[in-house]
Amino acid sequence: PLTLEEVRMLVELFYLPYHHGALAQELLEHFRWLRANSLSVGVPATAPDACGGTRWRGRAQSFQLLCTRTCRLHSRFVSTAGPALLYDLHPYLWDIRNMLLAASAFVLWLGCQSITAPILLGRDAEPWARRGGLFGELQALLPVGNSCDLFYHPPPLFPSSQLYLLRPLLPLDKLGHEGQSFSEVSQGLQAQLSRAPALPGRLLGSFLSLSPEYTFVLEDEGGLCGYAAGALHAEGFLQQRDSSWLPAIRHKYPPELGTGGPALGQEAVLFFHAEPLAVPQPVLRRFPSLVQLGTAPRVLDVGASRSLALCLLSALRANGSRGVFCQVSDADRQQLSFYSKLG
């Protein structure tokens, strides 16, 4: 059964509509302070205010621990609560879990990036745009907090106790050969990866090479299970991709490499040699940033996928982006279904 400490945490998260318990108050105070003081950290590590940076990282670590404890509480609650209590309270705890996954990853990202523009919130949201309680206050602190349609989604019919970790790409992830650290994600998204060496590059190669600072990964107990990648200025990113990255990849994977191999290997090699479709200028003017997301088939909880999207959009918004688009083949039913579920 749940421990007394876990029950106390549960109560403090949903204390009263306009009065938070100690745990919720601490989460909010840390998040507000970290967001307001994020300019004291970032790359390069030798920030002008070294003392302020150390303090910021200490509070960020405290915030991460609180988020981890709350996510673990969600998992424990699903595993131990009786059916009546579970279906009464799970939607609320699931919402908070999803929000804290995104907030935690966003804070980690703030700690390893140089924010070149202030965090923009846009105009004030209408009163109906946000829910009350802790969820609504956390939503308001994310840079995309006024985009109310990103935050409303029904809980799953069958609650899952799966624990997830959401974080930005770290320098350690980029070590390895041929995108090997992302092979698990690729295997989940596309079958027979081991027989198609070009596939990891197809999925994430251009983002890892040209825009690694806007890449996030989702992990579960089985390892990597999802990714979200973005480019802040899509027009420049696509030009650089077509002029430098694609020619290098085409040289590395010549067309004859795919002949005689498995169908998926041929498809991957031919993908690099097909001429990419141009993005219309009206799209680039209205939606200046490009995004790409994916999860392994075992990720059945759409809340984790939404948290993945939320932290990527928050990172882009924090640096001034006012809109995003993604490119999907009309024949790729898996990706079309994935983005449809995200809304």
Short mmCIF file of C-alpha atoms in Angstrom, two decimals:
data_model
loop_
_atom_site.label_atom_id
_atom_site.label_comp_id
_atom_site.label_asym_id
_atom_site.label_seq_id
_atom_site.Cartn_x
_atom_site.Cartn_y
_atom_site.Cartn_z
CA PRO A 1 0.00 0.00 0.00
CA LEU A 2 0.91 3.68 -0.24
CA THR A 3 3.06 4.95 2.62
CA LEU A 4 1.88 7.73 4.92
CA GLU A 5 4.38 10.08 3.25
CA GLU A 6 2.94 9.28 -0.19
CA VAL A 7 -0.62 9.90 1.02
CA ARG A 8 0.53 13.24 2.45
CA MET A 9 2.08 14.14 -0.92
CA LEU A 10 -1.18 13.27 -2.68
CA VAL A 11 -3.17 15.50 -0.33
CA GLU A 12 -0.71 18.39 -0.67
CA LEU A 13 -0.92 18.32 -4.47
CA PHE A 14 -4.72 18.83 -4.35
CA TYR A 15 -5.17 20.62 -1.02
CA LEU A 16 -7.81 23.30 -1.74
CA PRO A 17 -8.77 25.10 -4.98
CA TYR A 18 -7.03 28.37 -4.01
CA HIS A 19 -4.70 27.08 -1.29
CA HIS A 20 -1.80 24.76 -2.12
CA GLY A 21 -0.23 22.22 0.19
CA ALA A 22 3.47 22.39 1.08
CA LEU A 23 4.67 20.15 -1.80
CA ALA A 24 2.71 22.04 -4.45
CA GLN A 25 3.84 25.39 -3.06
CA GLU A 26 7.47 24.28 -3.14
CA LEU A 27 7.16 23.10 -6.76
CA LEU A 28 5.68 26.45 -7.82
CA GLU A 29 8.23 28.54 -5.92
CA HIS A 30 11.15 26.63 -7.42
CA PHE A 31 9.75 26.82 -10.96
CA ARG A 32 8.98 30.57 -10.73
CA TRP A 33 12.46 31.35 -9.40
CA LEU A 34 14.25 29.13 -11.94
CA ARG A 35 12.39 30.70 -14.84
CA ALA A 36 12.96 34.24 -13.61
CA ASN A 37 16.70 33.67 -13.03
CA SER A 38 17.53 31.44 -16.00
CA LEU A 39 19.84 34.06 -17.57
CA SER A 40 22.39 33.44 -14.81
CA VAL A 41 23.23 30.02 -16.31
CA GLY A 42 23.73 28.52 -19.73
CA VAL A 43 26.47 28.03 -22.29
CA PRO A 44 29.29 28.96 -21.90
CA ALA A 45 29.54 27.52 -18.39
CA THR A 46 31.69 30.45 -17.24
CA ALA A 47 28.68 32.74 -16.87
CA PRO A 48 29.34 36.30 -15.57
CA ASP A 49 27.53 35.48 -12.34
CA ALA A 50 29.23 32.24 -11.29
CA CYS A 51 27.71 32.35 -7.80
CA GLY A 52 24.23 32.91 -9.25
CA GLY A 53 24.74 29.98 -11.61
CA THR A 54 25.67 27.66 -8.76
CA ARG A 55 22.59 28.72 -6.80
CA TRP A 56 20.40 28.24 -9.87
CA ARG A 57 21.69 24.71 -10.44
CA GLY A 58 21.14 23.83 -6.80
CA ARG A 59 17.50 24.90 -6.97
CA ALA A 60 17.10 23.17 -10.31
CA GLN A 61 18.29 19.93 -8.72
CA SER A 62 15.76 20.37 -5.88
CA PHE A 63 13.00 20.95 -8.44
CA GLN A 64 14.05 17.84 -10.38
CA LEU A 65 13.88 15.72 -7.22
CA LEU A 66 10.37 16.99 -6.41
CA CYS A 67 9.24 16.23 -9.97
CA THR A 68 10.73 12.73 -9.77
CA ARG A 69 9.01 12.05 -6.43
CA THR A 70 5.65 13.17 -7.89
CA CYS A 71 6.05 11.02 -11.01
CA ARG A 72 6.93 8.06 -8.80
CA LEU A 73 3.82 8.80 -6.70
CA HIS A 74 1.69 8.53 -9.86
CA SER A 75 3.24 5.15 -10.67
CA ARG A 76 2.79 3.87 -7.11
CA PHE A 77 -0.80 5.12 -6.95
CA VAL A 78 -1.75 3.27 -10.14
CA SER A 79 -0.13 0.10 -8.80
CA THR A 80 -1.71 0.14 -5.34
CA ALA A 81 -4.98 2.10 -5.25
CA GLY A 82 -8.32 0.28 -5.33
CA PRO A 83 -10.37 0.62 -8.55
CA ALA A 84 -12.90 3.16 -7.20
CA LEU A 85 -10.22 5.49 -5.79
CA LEU A 86 -7.98 4.98 -8.81
CA TYR A 87 -10.58 6.06 -11.36
CA ASP A 88 -11.69 9.00 -9.20
CA LEU A 89 -8.24 10.51 -8.63
CA HIS A 90 -6.10 9.19 -11.49
CA PRO A 91 -7.07 11.88 -14.05
CA TYR A 92 -5.83 14.65 -11.75
CA LEU A 93 -2.59 12.91 -10.82
CA TRP A 94 -1.98 11.93 -14.47
CA ASP A 95 -2.34 15.60 -15.51
CA ILE A 96 0.17 16.74 -12.91
CA ARG A 97 2.58 13.94 -13.87
CA ASN A 98 2.48 15.00 -17.53
CA MET A 99 2.93 18.67 -16.68
CA LEU A 100 5.91 17.97 -14.40
CA LEU A 101 7.58 15.77 -17.05
CA ALA A 102 7.52 18.76 -19.41
CA ALA A 103 8.45 21.34 -16.75
CA SER A 104 11.35 19.23 -15.49
CA ALA A 105 12.78 18.77 -19.00
CA PHE A 106 12.33 22.49 -19.74
CA VAL A 107 14.28 23.45 -16.60
CA LEU A 108 17.07 20.99 -17.54
CA TRP A 109 17.14 22.59 -20.99
CA LEU A 110 17.37 26.10 -19.51
CA GLY A 111 20.43 24.96 -17.58
CA CYS A 112 22.40 23.94 -20.66
CA GLN A 113 21.39 26.56 -23.24
CA SER A 114 22.06 30.24 -23.84
CA ILE A 115 18.69 31.95 -24.12
CA THR A 116 19.22 34.56 -26.81
CA ALA A 117 15.84 36.21 -26.30
CA PRO A 118 13.63 36.66 -23.25
CA ILE A 119 11.00 34.01 -22.54
CA LEU A 120 7.90 35.28 -24.31
CA LEU A 121 4.41 34.58 -23.15
CA GLY A 122 2.49 36.66 -25.69
CA ARG A 123 -0.70 38.37 -24.70
CA ASP A 124 -2.52 37.43 -21.51
CA ALA A 125 -4.78 34.44 -21.88
CA GLU A 126 -8.54 34.67 -21.47
CA PRO A 127 -9.76 33.54 -18.01
CA TRP A 128 -11.20 30.32 -19.43
CA ALA A 129 -7.92 29.33 -21.11
CA ARG A 130 -6.43 27.85 -17.95
CA ARG A 131 -7.62 25.38 -15.40
CA GLY A 132 -7.45 26.18 -11.72
CA GLY A 133 -5.28 24.60 -9.07
CA LEU A 134 -1.66 23.51 -9.36
CA PHE A 135 -2.03 22.33 -12.97
CA GLY A 136 -3.18 25.78 -14.15
CA GLU A 137 -0.39 27.60 -12.29
CA LEU A 138 2.29 25.30 -13.71
CA GLN A 139 0.77 25.75 -17.18
CA ALA A 140 1.01 29.53 -16.84
CA LEU A 141 4.76 29.26 -16.14
CA LEU A 142 5.56 27.40 -19.36
CA PRO A 143 6.32 29.67 -22.36
CA VAL A 144 3.43 28.05 -24.29
CA GLY A 145 1.05 28.43 -21.32
CA ASN A 146 -1.48 30.53 -23.27
CA SER A 147 -1.97 27.85 -25.95
CA CYS A 148 -4.86 26.22 -24.11
CA ASP A 149 -5.47 23.57 -26.79
CA LEU A 150 -2.12 21.95 -25.91
CA PHE A 151 -3.26 21.14 -22.37
CA TYR A 152 -6.71 19.57 -22.70
CA HIS A 153 -6.75 15.85 -23.34
CA PRO A 154 -8.69 12.98 -21.76
CA PRO A 155 -6.86 10.54 -19.49
CA PRO A 156 -6.28 6.96 -20.72
CA LEU A 157 -9.02 4.41 -20.15
CA PHE A 158 -6.45 2.00 -18.71
CA PRO A 159 -4.03 3.76 -16.32
CA SER A 160 -0.39 2.71 -16.63
CA SER A 161 2.21 2.69 -13.84
CA GLN A 162 5.08 3.06 -16.34
CA LEU A 163 7.72 5.55 -15.19
CA TYR A 164 9.10 7.97 -17.78
CA LEU A 165 12.07 10.32 -17.87
CA LEU A 166 12.03 13.26 -20.25
CA ARG A 167 15.21 15.27 -20.78
CA PRO A 168 17.14 17.30 -23.35
CA LEU A 169 19.85 15.73 -25.46
CA LEU A 170 23.11 15.58 -23.51
CA PRO A 171 26.68 15.64 -24.93
CA LEU A 172 27.08 12.00 -23.85
CA ASP A 173 24.17 10.99 -26.12
CA LYS A 174 26.01 12.22 -29.20
CA LEU A 175 28.90 9.84 -28.61
CA GLY A 176 28.91 6.58 -30.48
CA HIS A 177 28.84 5.51 -34.11
CA GLU A 178 26.14 6.12 -36.72
CA GLY A 179 23.69 7.57 -34.21
CA GLN A 180 23.99 4.38 -32.20
CA SER A 181 22.68 5.97 -29.00
CA PHE A 182 19.33 6.46 -30.76
CA SER A 183 19.11 2.95 -32.21
CA GLU A 184 16.48 1.88 -29.69
CA VAL A 185 14.15 4.70 -30.72
CA SER A 186 14.75 3.95 -34.37
CA GLN A 187 14.11 0.24 -33.85
CA GLY A 188 10.80 1.03 -32.21
CA LEU A 189 9.73 3.35 -35.01
CA GLN A 190 11.00 1.32 -37.93
CA ALA A 191 11.44 -2.44 -38.09
CA GLN A 192 14.72 -4.20 -39.00
CA LEU A 193 16.95 -1.26 -38.14
CA SER A 194 20.01 -3.47 -37.85
CA ARG A 195 19.73 -4.25 -41.57
CA ALA A 196 19.29 -0.60 -42.55
CA PRO A 197 22.26 1.39 -41.24
CA ALA A 198 21.14 4.62 -42.91
CA LEU A 199 17.90 4.77 -41.00
CA PRO A 200 19.05 6.54 -37.81
CA GLY A 201 20.41 9.35 -39.98
CA ARG A 202 17.13 9.51 -41.82
CA LEU A 203 15.12 10.01 -38.67
CA LEU A 204 17.28 12.41 -36.71
CA GLY A 205 20.54 12.97 -38.54
CA SER A 206 19.95 16.51 -39.81
CA PHE A 207 18.61 17.69 -36.43
CA LEU A 208 21.49 16.11 -34.48
CA SER A 209 24.01 17.71 -36.83
CA LEU A 210 22.46 21.14 -37.34
CA SER A 211 20.13 21.77 -34.37
CA PRO A 212 21.10 19.54 -31.41
CA GLU A 213 20.10 22.19 -28.85
CA TYR A 214 16.41 21.59 -29.60
CA THR A 215 16.41 17.80 -29.23
CA PHE A 216 14.69 15.96 -26.36
CA VAL A 217 14.52 12.25 -25.56
CA LEU A 218 11.95 10.17 -23.68
CA GLU A 219 13.07 7.14 -21.68
CA ASP A 220 11.19 4.37 -19.88
CA GLU A 221 12.43 1.36 -17.94
CA GLY A 222 13.39 -0.29 -21.25
CA GLY A 223 15.57 2.62 -22.40
CA LEU A 224 15.03 5.29 -25.06
CA CYS A 225 11.48 5.25 -26.37
CA GLY A 226 10.84 8.61 -28.00
CA TYR A 227 12.34 11.83 -29.31
CA ALA A 228 11.37 15.38 -30.20
CA ALA A 229 13.61 17.50 -32.42
CA GLY A 230 13.22 21.03 -33.69
CA ALA A 231 14.89 23.83 -35.65
CA LEU A 232 14.24 27.39 -34.46
CA HIS A 233 14.77 29.02 -37.88
CA ALA A 234 13.45 26.43 -40.31
CA GLU A 235 14.32 28.34 -43.48
CA GLY A 236 18.04 28.53 -42.65
CA PHE A 237 18.00 24.97 -41.31
CA LEU A 238 16.49 23.56 -44.52
CA GLN A 239 18.95 25.51 -46.69
CA GLN A 240 21.89 24.19 -44.66
CA ARG A 241 20.47 20.67 -44.75
CA ASP A 242 20.15 20.73 -48.55
CA SER A 243 23.48 22.46 -49.28
CA SER A 244 25.83 20.68 -46.85
CA TRP A 245 24.30 17.85 -44.81
CA LEU A 246 22.47 15.98 -47.62
CA PRO A 247 25.43 15.97 -50.05
CA ALA A 248 27.67 14.50 -47.32
CA ILE A 249 25.09 11.81 -46.49
CA ARG A 250 24.57 10.97 -50.19
CA HIS A 251 28.31 10.50 -50.55
CA LYS A 252 28.33 8.23 -47.49
CA TYR A 253 25.33 6.17 -48.69
CA PRO A 254 25.51 5.92 -52.52
CA PRO A 255 22.38 4.63 -54.34
CA GLU A 256 23.94 1.26 -55.13
CA LEU A 257 24.28 0.56 -51.38
CA GLY A 258 20.53 -0.16 -51.16
CA THR A 259 20.35 -2.48 -54.17
CA GLY A 260 19.98 -6.13 -53.36
CA GLY A 261 19.41 -5.45 -49.66
CA PRO A 262 16.22 -5.64 -47.61
CA ALA A 263 13.33 -3.41 -48.70
CA LEU A 264 13.68 -1.12 -45.71
CA GLY A 265 17.39 -0.59 -46.42
CA GLN A 266 16.62 0.33 -50.03
CA GLU A 267 13.90 2.73 -48.89
CA ALA A 268 16.25 4.43 -46.42
CA VAL A 269 19.04 4.93 -48.98
CA LEU A 270 16.63 6.15 -51.66
CA PHE A 271 15.15 8.60 -49.15
CA PHE A 272 18.47 10.47 -49.01
CA HIS A 273 18.74 10.63 -52.80
CA ALA A 274 15.20 11.90 -53.40
CA GLU A 275 14.95 15.65 -53.89
CA PRO A 276 13.31 17.14 -50.75
CA LEU A 277 10.09 19.04 -51.28
CA ALA A 278 10.36 22.81 -50.93
CA VAL A 279 8.39 24.41 -48.09
CA PRO A 280 6.18 27.26 -49.36
CA GLN A 281 7.24 30.73 -48.21
CA PRO A 282 3.80 31.54 -46.68
CA VAL A 283 4.24 28.51 -44.38
CA LEU A 284 7.75 29.62 -43.34
CA ARG A 285 6.56 33.16 -42.67
CA ARG A 286 3.66 32.08 -40.48
CA PHE A 287 5.32 29.05 -38.85
CA PRO A 288 9.08 29.78 -38.71
CA SER A 289 10.13 26.63 -36.77
CA LEU A 290 10.28 22.98 -37.86
CA VAL A 291 9.53 20.07 -35.49
CA GLN A 292 9.70 16.28 -35.69
CA LEU A 293 8.52 13.84 -33.04
CA GLY A 294 8.21 10.09 -32.67
CA THR A 295 7.77 7.38 -30.06
CA ALA A 296 8.25 3.63 -30.02
CA PRO A 297 5.08 1.48 -30.35
CA ARG A 298 5.36 0.45 -26.70
CA VAL A 299 4.58 4.03 -25.58
CA LEU A 300 0.81 3.72 -25.25
CA ASP A 301 0.38 6.65 -22.84
CA VAL A 302 -0.41 9.68 -24.99
CA GLY A 303 0.34 11.89 -21.97
CA ALA A 304 4.06 11.11 -22.24
CA SER A 305 4.01 11.97 -25.96
CA ARG A 306 2.23 15.25 -25.26
CA SER A 307 4.79 16.12 -22.58
CA LEU A 308 7.50 15.50 -25.19
CA ALA A 309 5.82 17.93 -27.58
CA LEU A 310 5.18 20.45 -24.81
CA CYS A 311 8.82 20.76 -23.71
CA LEU A 312 10.04 21.12 -27.33
CA LEU A 313 7.45 23.83 -28.06
CA SER A 314 8.34 25.59 -24.80
CA ALA A 315 12.04 25.61 -25.73
CA LEU A 316 11.31 27.05 -29.18
CA ARG A 317 8.91 29.61 -27.74
CA ALA A 318 11.45 30.68 -25.11
CA ASN A 319 13.75 31.73 -27.94
CA GLY A 320 11.07 33.69 -29.76
CA SER A 321 9.37 31.21 -32.13
CA ARG A 322 5.74 32.08 -32.84
CA GLY A 323 4.69 28.92 -34.70
CA VAL A 324 5.81 25.46 -35.83
CA PHE A 325 5.11 23.00 -38.64
CA CYS A 326 6.09 19.40 -39.34
CA GLN A 327 6.58 17.50 -42.58
CA VAL A 328 4.86 14.13 -42.96
CA SER A 329 4.50 11.92 -46.00
CA ASP A 330 0.84 11.35 -46.88
CA ALA A 331 1.69 7.63 -47.13
CA ASP A 332 3.15 7.43 -43.61
CA ARG A 333 0.06 6.30 -41.72
CA GLN A 334 2.00 5.70 -38.50
CA GLN A 335 3.25 9.28 -38.26
CA LEU A 336 -0.09 10.73 -39.37
CA SER A 337 -1.83 8.74 -36.62
CA PHE A 338 0.80 9.84 -34.08
CA TYR A 339 0.39 13.56 -34.81
CA SER A 340 -3.40 13.22 -34.91
CA LYS A 341 -3.40 11.73 -31.42
CA LEU A 342 -1.29 14.67 -30.24
CA GLY A 343 -3.95 17.00 -31.59
#
